[in-house]
Coordinates of C-alpha atoms and ligand atoms in Angstrom, one line a residue:
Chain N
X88 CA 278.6 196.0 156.0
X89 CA 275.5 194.2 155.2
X90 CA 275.7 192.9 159.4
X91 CA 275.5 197.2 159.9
X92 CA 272.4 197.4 158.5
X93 CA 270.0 194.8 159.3
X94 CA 268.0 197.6 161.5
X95 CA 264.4 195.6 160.4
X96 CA 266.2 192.0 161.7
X97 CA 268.7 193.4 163.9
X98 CA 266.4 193.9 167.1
X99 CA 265.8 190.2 168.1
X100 CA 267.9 186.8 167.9
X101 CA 267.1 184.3 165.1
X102 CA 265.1 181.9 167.8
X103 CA 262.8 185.3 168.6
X104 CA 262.1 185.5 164.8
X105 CA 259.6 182.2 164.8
X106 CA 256.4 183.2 164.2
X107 CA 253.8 180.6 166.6
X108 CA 250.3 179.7 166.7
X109 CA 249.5 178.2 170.0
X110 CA 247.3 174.7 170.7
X111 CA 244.4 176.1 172.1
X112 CA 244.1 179.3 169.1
X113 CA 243.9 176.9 166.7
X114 CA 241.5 175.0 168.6
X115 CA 239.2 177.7 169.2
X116 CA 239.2 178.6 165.5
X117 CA 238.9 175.1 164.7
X118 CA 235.6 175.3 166.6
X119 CA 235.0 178.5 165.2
X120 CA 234.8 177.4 161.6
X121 CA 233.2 174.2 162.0
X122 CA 230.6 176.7 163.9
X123 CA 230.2 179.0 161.0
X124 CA 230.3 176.8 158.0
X125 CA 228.9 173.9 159.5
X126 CA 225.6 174.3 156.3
X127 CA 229.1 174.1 153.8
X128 CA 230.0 170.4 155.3
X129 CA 226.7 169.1 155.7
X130 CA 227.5 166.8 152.9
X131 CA 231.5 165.6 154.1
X132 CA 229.2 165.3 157.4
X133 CA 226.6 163.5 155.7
X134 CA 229.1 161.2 153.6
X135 CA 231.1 160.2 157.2
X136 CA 227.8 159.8 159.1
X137 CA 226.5 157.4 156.9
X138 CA 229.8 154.6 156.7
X139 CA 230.3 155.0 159.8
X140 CA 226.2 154.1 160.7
X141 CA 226.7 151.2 158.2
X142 CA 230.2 149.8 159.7
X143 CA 228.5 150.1 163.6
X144 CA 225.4 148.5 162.9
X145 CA 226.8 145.2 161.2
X146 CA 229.4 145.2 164.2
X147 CA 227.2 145.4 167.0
X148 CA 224.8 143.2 164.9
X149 CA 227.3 140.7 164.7
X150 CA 228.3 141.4 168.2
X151 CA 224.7 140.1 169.9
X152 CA 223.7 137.7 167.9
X153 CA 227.4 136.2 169.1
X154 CA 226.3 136.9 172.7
X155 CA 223.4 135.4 172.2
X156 CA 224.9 132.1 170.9
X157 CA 227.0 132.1 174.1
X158 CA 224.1 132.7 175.9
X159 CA 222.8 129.5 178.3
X160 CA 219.4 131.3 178.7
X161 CA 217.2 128.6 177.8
X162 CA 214.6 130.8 176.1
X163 CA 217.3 132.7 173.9
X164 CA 218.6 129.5 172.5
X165 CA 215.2 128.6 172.1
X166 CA 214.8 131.5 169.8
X167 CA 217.9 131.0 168.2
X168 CA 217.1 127.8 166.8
X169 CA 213.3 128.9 165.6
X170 CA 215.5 131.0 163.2
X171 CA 217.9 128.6 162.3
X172 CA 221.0 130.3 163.0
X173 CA 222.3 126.8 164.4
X174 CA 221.4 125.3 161.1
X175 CA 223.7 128.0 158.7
X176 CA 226.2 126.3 157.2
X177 CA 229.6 127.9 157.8
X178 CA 230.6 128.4 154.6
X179 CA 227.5 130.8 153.3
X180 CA 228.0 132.7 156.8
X181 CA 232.0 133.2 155.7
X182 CA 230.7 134.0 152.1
X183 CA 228.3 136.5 153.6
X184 CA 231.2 138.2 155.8
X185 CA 233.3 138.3 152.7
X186 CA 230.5 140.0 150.9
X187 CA 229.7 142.6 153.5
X188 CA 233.4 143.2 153.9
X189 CA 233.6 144.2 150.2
X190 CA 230.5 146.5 150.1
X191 CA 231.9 148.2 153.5
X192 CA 235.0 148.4 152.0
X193 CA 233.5 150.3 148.8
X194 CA 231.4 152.2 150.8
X195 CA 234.5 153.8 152.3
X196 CA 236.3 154.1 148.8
X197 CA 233.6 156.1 147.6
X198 CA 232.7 158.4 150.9
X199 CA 236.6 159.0 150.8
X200 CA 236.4 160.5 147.6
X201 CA 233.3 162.5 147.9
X202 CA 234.7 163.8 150.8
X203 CA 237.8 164.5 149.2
X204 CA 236.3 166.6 146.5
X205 CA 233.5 168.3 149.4
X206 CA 236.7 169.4 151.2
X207 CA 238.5 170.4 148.3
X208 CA 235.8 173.0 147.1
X209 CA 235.7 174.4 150.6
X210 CA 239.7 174.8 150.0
X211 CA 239.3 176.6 147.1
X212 CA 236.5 178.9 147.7
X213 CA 238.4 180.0 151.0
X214 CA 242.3 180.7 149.0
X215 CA 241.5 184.7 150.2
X216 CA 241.2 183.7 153.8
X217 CA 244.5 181.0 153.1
X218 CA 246.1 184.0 151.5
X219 CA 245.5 186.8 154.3
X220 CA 246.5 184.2 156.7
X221 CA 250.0 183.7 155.2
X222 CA 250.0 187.6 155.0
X223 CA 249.4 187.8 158.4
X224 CA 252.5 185.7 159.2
X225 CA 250.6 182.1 158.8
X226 CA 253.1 179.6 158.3
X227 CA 252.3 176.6 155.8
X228 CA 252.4 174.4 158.9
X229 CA 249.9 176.6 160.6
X230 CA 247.6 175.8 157.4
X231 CA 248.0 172.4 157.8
X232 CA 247.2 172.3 161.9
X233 CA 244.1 173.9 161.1
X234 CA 242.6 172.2 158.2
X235 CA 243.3 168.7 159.9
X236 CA 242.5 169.7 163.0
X237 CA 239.1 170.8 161.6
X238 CA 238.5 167.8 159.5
X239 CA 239.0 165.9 162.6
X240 CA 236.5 167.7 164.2
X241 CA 233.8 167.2 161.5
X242 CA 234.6 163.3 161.6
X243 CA 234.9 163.3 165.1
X244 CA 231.4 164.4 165.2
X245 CA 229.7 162.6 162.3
X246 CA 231.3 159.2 163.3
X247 CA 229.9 159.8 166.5
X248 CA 226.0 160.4 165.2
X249 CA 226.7 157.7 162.5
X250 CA 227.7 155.2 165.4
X251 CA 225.0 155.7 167.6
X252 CA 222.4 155.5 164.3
X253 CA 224.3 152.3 163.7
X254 CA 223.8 150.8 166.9
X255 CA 220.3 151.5 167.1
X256 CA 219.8 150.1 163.9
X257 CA 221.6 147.0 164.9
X258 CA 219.3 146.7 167.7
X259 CA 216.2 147.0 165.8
X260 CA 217.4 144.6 163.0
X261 CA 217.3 142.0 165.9
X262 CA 214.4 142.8 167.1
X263 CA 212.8 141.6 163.9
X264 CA 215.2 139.3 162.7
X265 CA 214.8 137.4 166.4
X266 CA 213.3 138.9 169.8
X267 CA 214.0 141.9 171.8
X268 CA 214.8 139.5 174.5
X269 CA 218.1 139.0 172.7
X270 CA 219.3 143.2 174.0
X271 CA 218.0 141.6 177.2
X272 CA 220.3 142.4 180.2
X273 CA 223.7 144.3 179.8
X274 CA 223.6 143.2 175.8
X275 CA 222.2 146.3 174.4
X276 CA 224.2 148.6 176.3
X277 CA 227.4 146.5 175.6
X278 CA 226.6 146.5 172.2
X279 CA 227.5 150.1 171.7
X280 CA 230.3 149.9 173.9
X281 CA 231.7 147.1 171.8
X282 CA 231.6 148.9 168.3
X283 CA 231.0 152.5 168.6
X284 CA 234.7 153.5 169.5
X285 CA 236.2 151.3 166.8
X286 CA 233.2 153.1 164.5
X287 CA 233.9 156.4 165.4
X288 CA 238.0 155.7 165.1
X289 CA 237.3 154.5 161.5
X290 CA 235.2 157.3 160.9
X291 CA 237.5 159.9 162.2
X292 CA 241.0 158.3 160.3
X293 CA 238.7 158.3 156.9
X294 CA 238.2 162.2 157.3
X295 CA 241.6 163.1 158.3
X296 CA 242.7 160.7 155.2
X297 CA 240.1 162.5 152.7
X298 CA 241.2 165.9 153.6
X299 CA 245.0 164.6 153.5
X300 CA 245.3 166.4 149.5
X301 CA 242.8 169.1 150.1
X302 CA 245.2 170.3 152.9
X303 CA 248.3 169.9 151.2
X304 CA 246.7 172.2 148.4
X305 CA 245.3 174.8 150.9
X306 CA 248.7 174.8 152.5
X307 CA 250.2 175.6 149.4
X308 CA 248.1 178.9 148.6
X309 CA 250.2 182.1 148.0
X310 CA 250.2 185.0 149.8
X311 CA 249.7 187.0 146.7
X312 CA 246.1 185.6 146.4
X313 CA 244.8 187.7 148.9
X314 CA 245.4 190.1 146.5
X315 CA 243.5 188.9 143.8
X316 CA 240.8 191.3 143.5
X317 CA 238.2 189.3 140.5
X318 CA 236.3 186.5 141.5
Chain U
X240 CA 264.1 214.9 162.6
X241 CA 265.9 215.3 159.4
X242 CA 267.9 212.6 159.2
X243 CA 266.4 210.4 156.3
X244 CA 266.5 206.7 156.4
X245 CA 266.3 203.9 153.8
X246 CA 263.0 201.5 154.5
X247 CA 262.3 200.4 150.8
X248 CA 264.9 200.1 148.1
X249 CA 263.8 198.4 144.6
X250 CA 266.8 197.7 142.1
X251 CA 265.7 197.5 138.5
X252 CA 263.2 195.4 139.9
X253 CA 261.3 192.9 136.9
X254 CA 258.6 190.6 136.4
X255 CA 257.3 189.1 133.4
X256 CA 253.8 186.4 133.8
X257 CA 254.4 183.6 131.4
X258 CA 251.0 182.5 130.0
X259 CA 250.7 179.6 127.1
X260 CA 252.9 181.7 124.8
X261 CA 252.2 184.8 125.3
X262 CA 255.0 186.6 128.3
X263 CA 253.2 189.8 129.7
X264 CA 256.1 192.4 131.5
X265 CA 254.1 193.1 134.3
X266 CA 257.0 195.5 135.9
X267 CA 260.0 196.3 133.8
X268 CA 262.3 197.7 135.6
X269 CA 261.4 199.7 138.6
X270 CA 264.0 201.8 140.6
X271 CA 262.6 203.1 143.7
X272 CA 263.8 204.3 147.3
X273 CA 261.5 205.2 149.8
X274 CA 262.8 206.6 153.3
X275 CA 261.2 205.7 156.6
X276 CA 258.1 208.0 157.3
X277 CA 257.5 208.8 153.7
X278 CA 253.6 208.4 152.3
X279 CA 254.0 207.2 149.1
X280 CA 251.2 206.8 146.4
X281 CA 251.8 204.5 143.6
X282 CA 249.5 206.2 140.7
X283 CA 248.4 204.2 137.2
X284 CA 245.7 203.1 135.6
X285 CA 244.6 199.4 135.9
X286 CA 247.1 196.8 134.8
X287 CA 250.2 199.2 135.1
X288 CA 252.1 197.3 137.8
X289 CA 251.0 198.5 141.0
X290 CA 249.7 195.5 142.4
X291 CA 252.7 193.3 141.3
X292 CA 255.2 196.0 142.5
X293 CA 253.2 195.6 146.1
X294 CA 253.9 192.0 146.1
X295 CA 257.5 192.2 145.5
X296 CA 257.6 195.2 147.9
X297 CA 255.5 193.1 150.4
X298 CA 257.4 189.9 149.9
X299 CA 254.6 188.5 148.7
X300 CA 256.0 187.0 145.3
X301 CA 259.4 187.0 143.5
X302 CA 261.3 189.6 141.1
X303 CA 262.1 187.7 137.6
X304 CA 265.1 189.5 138.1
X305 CA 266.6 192.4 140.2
X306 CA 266.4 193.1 144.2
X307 CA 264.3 194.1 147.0
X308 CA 266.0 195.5 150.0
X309 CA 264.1 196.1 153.1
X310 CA 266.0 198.1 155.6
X311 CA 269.1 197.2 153.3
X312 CA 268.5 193.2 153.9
X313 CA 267.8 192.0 150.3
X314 CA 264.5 189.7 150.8
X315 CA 265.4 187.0 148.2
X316 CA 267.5 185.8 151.0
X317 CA 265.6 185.8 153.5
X318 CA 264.5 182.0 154.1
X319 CA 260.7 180.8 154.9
X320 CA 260.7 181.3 158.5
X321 CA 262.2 184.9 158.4
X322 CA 259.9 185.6 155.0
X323 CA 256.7 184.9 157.6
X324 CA 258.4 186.9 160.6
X325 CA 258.6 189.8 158.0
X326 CA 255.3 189.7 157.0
X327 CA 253.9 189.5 160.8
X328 CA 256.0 191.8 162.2
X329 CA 257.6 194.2 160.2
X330 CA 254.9 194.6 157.1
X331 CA 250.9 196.0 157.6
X332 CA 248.9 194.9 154.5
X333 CA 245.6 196.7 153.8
X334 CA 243.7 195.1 150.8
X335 CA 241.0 196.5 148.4
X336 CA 238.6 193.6 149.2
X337 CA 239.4 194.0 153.0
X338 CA 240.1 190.5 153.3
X339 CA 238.5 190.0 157.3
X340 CA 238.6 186.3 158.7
X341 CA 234.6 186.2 158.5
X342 CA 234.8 183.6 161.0
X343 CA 236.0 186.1 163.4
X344 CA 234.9 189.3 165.1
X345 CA 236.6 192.6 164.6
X346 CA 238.7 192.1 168.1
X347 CA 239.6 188.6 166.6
X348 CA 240.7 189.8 163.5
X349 CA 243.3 192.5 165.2
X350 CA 244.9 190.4 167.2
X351 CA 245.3 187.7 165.0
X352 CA 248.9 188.9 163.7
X353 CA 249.7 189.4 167.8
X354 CA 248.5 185.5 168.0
X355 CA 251.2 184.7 165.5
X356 CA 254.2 187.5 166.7
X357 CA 253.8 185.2 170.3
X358 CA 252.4 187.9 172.1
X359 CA 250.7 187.4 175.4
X360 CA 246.7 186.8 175.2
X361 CA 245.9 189.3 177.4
X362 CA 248.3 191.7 176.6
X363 CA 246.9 191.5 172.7
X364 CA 243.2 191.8 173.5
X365 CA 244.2 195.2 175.4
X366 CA 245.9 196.3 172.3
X367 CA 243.4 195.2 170.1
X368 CA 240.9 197.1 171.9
X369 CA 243.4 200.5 171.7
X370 CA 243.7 199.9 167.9
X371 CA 239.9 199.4 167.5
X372 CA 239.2 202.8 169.4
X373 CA 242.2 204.6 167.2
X374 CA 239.9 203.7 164.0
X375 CA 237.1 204.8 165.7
X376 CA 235.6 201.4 166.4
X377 CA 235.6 200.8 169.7
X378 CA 232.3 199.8 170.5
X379 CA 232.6 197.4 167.9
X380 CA 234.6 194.7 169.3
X381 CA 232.4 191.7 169.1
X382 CA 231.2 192.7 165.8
X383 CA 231.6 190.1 162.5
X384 CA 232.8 191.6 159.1
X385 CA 229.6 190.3 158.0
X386 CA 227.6 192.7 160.1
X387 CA 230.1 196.2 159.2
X388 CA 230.3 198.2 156.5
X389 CA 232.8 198.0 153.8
X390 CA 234.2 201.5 155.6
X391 CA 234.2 199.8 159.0
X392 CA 235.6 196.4 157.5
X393 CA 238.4 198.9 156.0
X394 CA 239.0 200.6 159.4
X395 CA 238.9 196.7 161.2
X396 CA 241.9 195.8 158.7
X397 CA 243.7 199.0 159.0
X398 CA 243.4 197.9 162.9
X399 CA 244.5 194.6 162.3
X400 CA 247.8 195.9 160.0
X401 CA 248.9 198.1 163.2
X402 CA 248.7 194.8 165.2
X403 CA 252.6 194.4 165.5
X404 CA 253.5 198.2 165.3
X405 CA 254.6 197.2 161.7
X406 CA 257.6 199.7 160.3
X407 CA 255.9 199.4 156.7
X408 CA 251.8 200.0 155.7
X409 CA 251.0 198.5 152.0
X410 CA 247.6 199.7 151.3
X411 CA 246.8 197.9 147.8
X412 CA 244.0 200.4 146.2
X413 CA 242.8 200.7 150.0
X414 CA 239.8 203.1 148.8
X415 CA 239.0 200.9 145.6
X416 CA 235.7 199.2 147.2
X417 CA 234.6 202.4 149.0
X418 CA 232.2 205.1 148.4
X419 CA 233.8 209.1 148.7
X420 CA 233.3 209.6 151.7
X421 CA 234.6 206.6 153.6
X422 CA 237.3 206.6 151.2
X423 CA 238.3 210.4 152.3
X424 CA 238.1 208.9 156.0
X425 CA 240.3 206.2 155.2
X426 CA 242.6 208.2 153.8
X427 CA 242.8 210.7 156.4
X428 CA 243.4 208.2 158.6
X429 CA 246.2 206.2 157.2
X430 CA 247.7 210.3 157.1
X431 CA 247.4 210.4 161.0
X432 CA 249.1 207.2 161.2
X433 CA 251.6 208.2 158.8
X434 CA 252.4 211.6 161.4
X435 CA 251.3 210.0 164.5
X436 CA 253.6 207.0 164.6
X437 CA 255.8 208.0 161.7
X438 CA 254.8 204.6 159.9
X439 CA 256.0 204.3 156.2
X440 CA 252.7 204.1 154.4
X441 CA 252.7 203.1 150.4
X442 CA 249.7 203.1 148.5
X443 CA 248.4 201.8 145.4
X444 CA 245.8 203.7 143.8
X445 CA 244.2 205.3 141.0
X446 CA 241.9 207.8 143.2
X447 CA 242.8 211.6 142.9
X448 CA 241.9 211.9 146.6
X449 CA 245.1 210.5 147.8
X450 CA 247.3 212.9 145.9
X451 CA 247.3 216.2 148.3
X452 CA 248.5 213.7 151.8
X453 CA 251.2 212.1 149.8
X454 CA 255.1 213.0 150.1
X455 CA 255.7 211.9 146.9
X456 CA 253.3 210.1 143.8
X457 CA 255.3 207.8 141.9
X458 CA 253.1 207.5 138.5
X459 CA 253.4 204.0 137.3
X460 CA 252.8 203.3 133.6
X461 CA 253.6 200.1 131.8
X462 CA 255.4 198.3 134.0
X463 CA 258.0 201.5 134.3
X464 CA 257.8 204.7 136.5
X465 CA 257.3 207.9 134.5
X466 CA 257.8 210.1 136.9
X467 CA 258.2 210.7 140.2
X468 CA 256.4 214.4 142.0
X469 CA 257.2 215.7 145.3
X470 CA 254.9 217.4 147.4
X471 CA 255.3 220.4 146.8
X472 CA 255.5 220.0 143.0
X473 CA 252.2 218.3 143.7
X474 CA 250.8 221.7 145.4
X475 CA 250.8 223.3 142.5
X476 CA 248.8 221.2 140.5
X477 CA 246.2 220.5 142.6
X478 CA 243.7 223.2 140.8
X479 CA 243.9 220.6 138.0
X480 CA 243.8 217.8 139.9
X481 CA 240.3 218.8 141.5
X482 CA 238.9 219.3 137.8
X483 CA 240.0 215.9 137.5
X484 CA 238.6 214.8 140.1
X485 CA 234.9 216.8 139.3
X486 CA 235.1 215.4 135.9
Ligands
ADP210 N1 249.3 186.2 138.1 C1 249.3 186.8 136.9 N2 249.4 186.1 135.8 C2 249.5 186.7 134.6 N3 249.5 188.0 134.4 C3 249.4 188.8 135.5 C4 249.3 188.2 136.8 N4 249.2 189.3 137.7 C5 249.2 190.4 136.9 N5 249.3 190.1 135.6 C6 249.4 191.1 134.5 O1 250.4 192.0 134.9 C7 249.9 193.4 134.5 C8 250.0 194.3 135.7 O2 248.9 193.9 136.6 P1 248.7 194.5 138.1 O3 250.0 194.6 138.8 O4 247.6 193.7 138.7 O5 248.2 196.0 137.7 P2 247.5 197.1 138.6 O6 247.5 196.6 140.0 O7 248.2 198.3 138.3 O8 246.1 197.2 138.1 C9 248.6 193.2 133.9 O9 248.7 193.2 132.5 C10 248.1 191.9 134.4 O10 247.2 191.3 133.4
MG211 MG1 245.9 196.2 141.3

């Protein structure tokens, strides 16, 4: 009796009943909404860019100076020792690894929560836009696709800057720690090669990690707040 | 055509908000059924019901108790995947606050539920197009909500609830952010869509305007209907009604 009257559900199989949301829409919205509230982010932007310049410039720091102690360039080592890097005990250069391992590591505590809470604002000021969506048909999922896929975006593109800051940083720092010489050759240019992708992969995971909870929130949003009219 | 068929059916339908201690019946009770091709207003003052009636008419939110049929399938059952089908295929919703992707232009915005009902690209930006010229916007294509008009943002998302050739139009207090005149155009043309394509269209409202193009006003007080007038009951009344209006 009830199978009689499904006129509403009756015209299409179960499998035709899926609502979809292909790859390269959500990409294009993606895009269109880092576009548009690209002044909103500046400071998840900000946040990333900064770590990221911090983590690439002691890597490729640490990265030439260890070229340059392989290095049988006669002048280099030359330098080397004027500065007394043959001279460093091992123990106060572990100690200072361990240190700059801790403040990294609090450095990315820290951005991961600010960007957590930067994201999280975004969520709820946009719970019309969630709301309409799921109106519309949205599924949670969808939700989900296209806030990571947006944060990735963001930290795609501020590890990126951040890195390439970094690098030059780390190139400058030896430049007046030691001697340009020391970029000489392929060094400077392997140099970024070395740390930026690791950079902008750390970078990138710490975004989609900060905006793990502020999607899972947005995601959650009912379809009856589009309706809310106050506010 | 006068065969009349069941669309909406409402069954002592209930819902109370919970809030610290105090409980506030938002609908107690409602009875309705609404055939296909009816133009329905839902009339009461503010914090009557209409908007949480919508919801559990738009499957939106749940009844505390009783049952929604929609073309006789009660919606309770209906699981999350079907629940989203529903809403993208079969349902329009038309919001007082518009509610455009502001991301997106108006073209964008129409074919967004097409996007999600699977349907081909090209196929969708065609129709988008047609629905755009239908509410008289079809130079506007590329435009953002940003740079429209509340009137035009209106006519967008009347647009974009056409998108799947929904059976069902749920205009929440359409005219509520609109001036008289736009409203009266928005109005008239969820009436041409109403005789056009013999959609079901059911509005919330407290704006005399939408009295004279309705089948039936169902008058909404407390959480309970208290009473229901036909057209042509309506007819009669409209000298009144004007006054009101005037007042
Ligand atoms: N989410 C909610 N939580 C608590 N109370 C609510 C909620 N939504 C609506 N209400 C209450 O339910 C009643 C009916 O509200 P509503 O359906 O919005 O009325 P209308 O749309 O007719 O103005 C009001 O008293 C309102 O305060
Ligand atoms: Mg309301």
């Amino acid at each position: 009796m009830n199978h009689a009257n499904k006129r509403i559900f009756d015209d299409s199989s179960a499998d035709a009943r899926r609502v979809v949301l292909p790859w390269r829409r959500t990409i294009q919205m993606c895009i269109a909404n880092v576009r548009h509230r690209f002044g909103r982010s500046t400071l998840t932007f900000i946040c990333i860019a900064v770590v990221v310049a911090f983590f690439a410039s002691s890597m490729s720091y640490q990265f030439i100076i260890d070229k340059a102690m392989k290095s049988d360039d006669v002048h280099i080592q030359a330098v080397l020792e004027k500065a007394g890097v043959f001279t460093h005990d091992k123990q106060s250069l572990e100690k200072q690894k361990d240190q700059q391992i801790w403040l990294m590591t609090l450095s990315a505590i820290l951005c991961l929560v600010g960007i957590t809470n930067t994201i999280l604002m975004s969520v709820t000021e946009r719970f019309r836009e969630i709301g309409t969506l799921k109106c519309l048909g949205a599924l949670n999922e969808f939700v989900v696709r296209l806030f990571l896929i947006e944060s990735a975006f963001i930290g795609v593109i501020a590890s990126i800057i951040g890195g390439l800051l970094g690098c030059l940083l780390a190139a400058l720092q030896v430049g007046a720690a030691f001697e340009f010489s020391l970029l000489g050759g392929t060094t400077f240019l392997q140099s970024f090669t070395a740390s930026l992708p690791k950079a902008v992969g750390l970078g990138t995971v710490l975004t989609l990690l900060a905006s793990l909870y502020p999607t899972y929130i947005a995601s959650r949003m009912k379809p009856v707040d589009a309706m809310r009219v106050e506010v | 055509m006068n065969t009349k068929r069941e669309i909406v059916r409402t069954q002592d339908v209930k819902k109370t908000y919970v809030m610290g201690d105090e409980t506030v019946h938002a609908l107690s009770g409602i009875s309705l059924t609404i055939d296909a091709g009816e133009y329905i207003s839902i009339m009461g003052p503010s914090g009557s019901g209409k908007s949480t009636f919508f919801n559990m008419v738009g499957g939106l939110d749940k009844p505390t108790s009783g049952e929604v049929y929609i073309d006789e399938v009660d919606i309770a059952q209906l699981d999350t995947y079907e629940l989203a089908w529903l809403r993208c295929r079969k349902i329009g919703y038309i919001f007082q606050t518009f509610n455009l992707i502001p991301v997106m232009t108006a073209l964008e915005n129409v074919t967004l539920p097409m996007v999600f009902a699977g349907t081909d690209p090209d196929e969708a930006r065609e129709k988008g197009a047609n629905l755009l010229s239908l509410v008289s916007l079809g130079e506007r294509l590329n435009h953002k909500p940003a740079q429209m008009s509340g009137g035009q943002q209106q006519r967008v998302a009347i647009a974009r609830s056409l998108a799947n050739d929904p059976a069902i139009i749920l205009a929440d207090e359409p005219t509520g952010n609109l001036d008289l005149k736009t409203g009266r155009d928005v109005i008239e043309l969820l009436t041409k869509l109403k005789e056009e394509r013999g959609v079901t269209i059911i509005t919330a409202t407290h704006d005399m305007k939408m009295l004279d193009v309705s089948d039936r006003v169902v008058w909404i007080t407390d959480g309970k209907i208290s009473k229901i007038q036909h057209r042509d009951e309506i007819d009669i009344q409209v000298g009144t009604i004007n006054g009101m209006e005037e007042a």
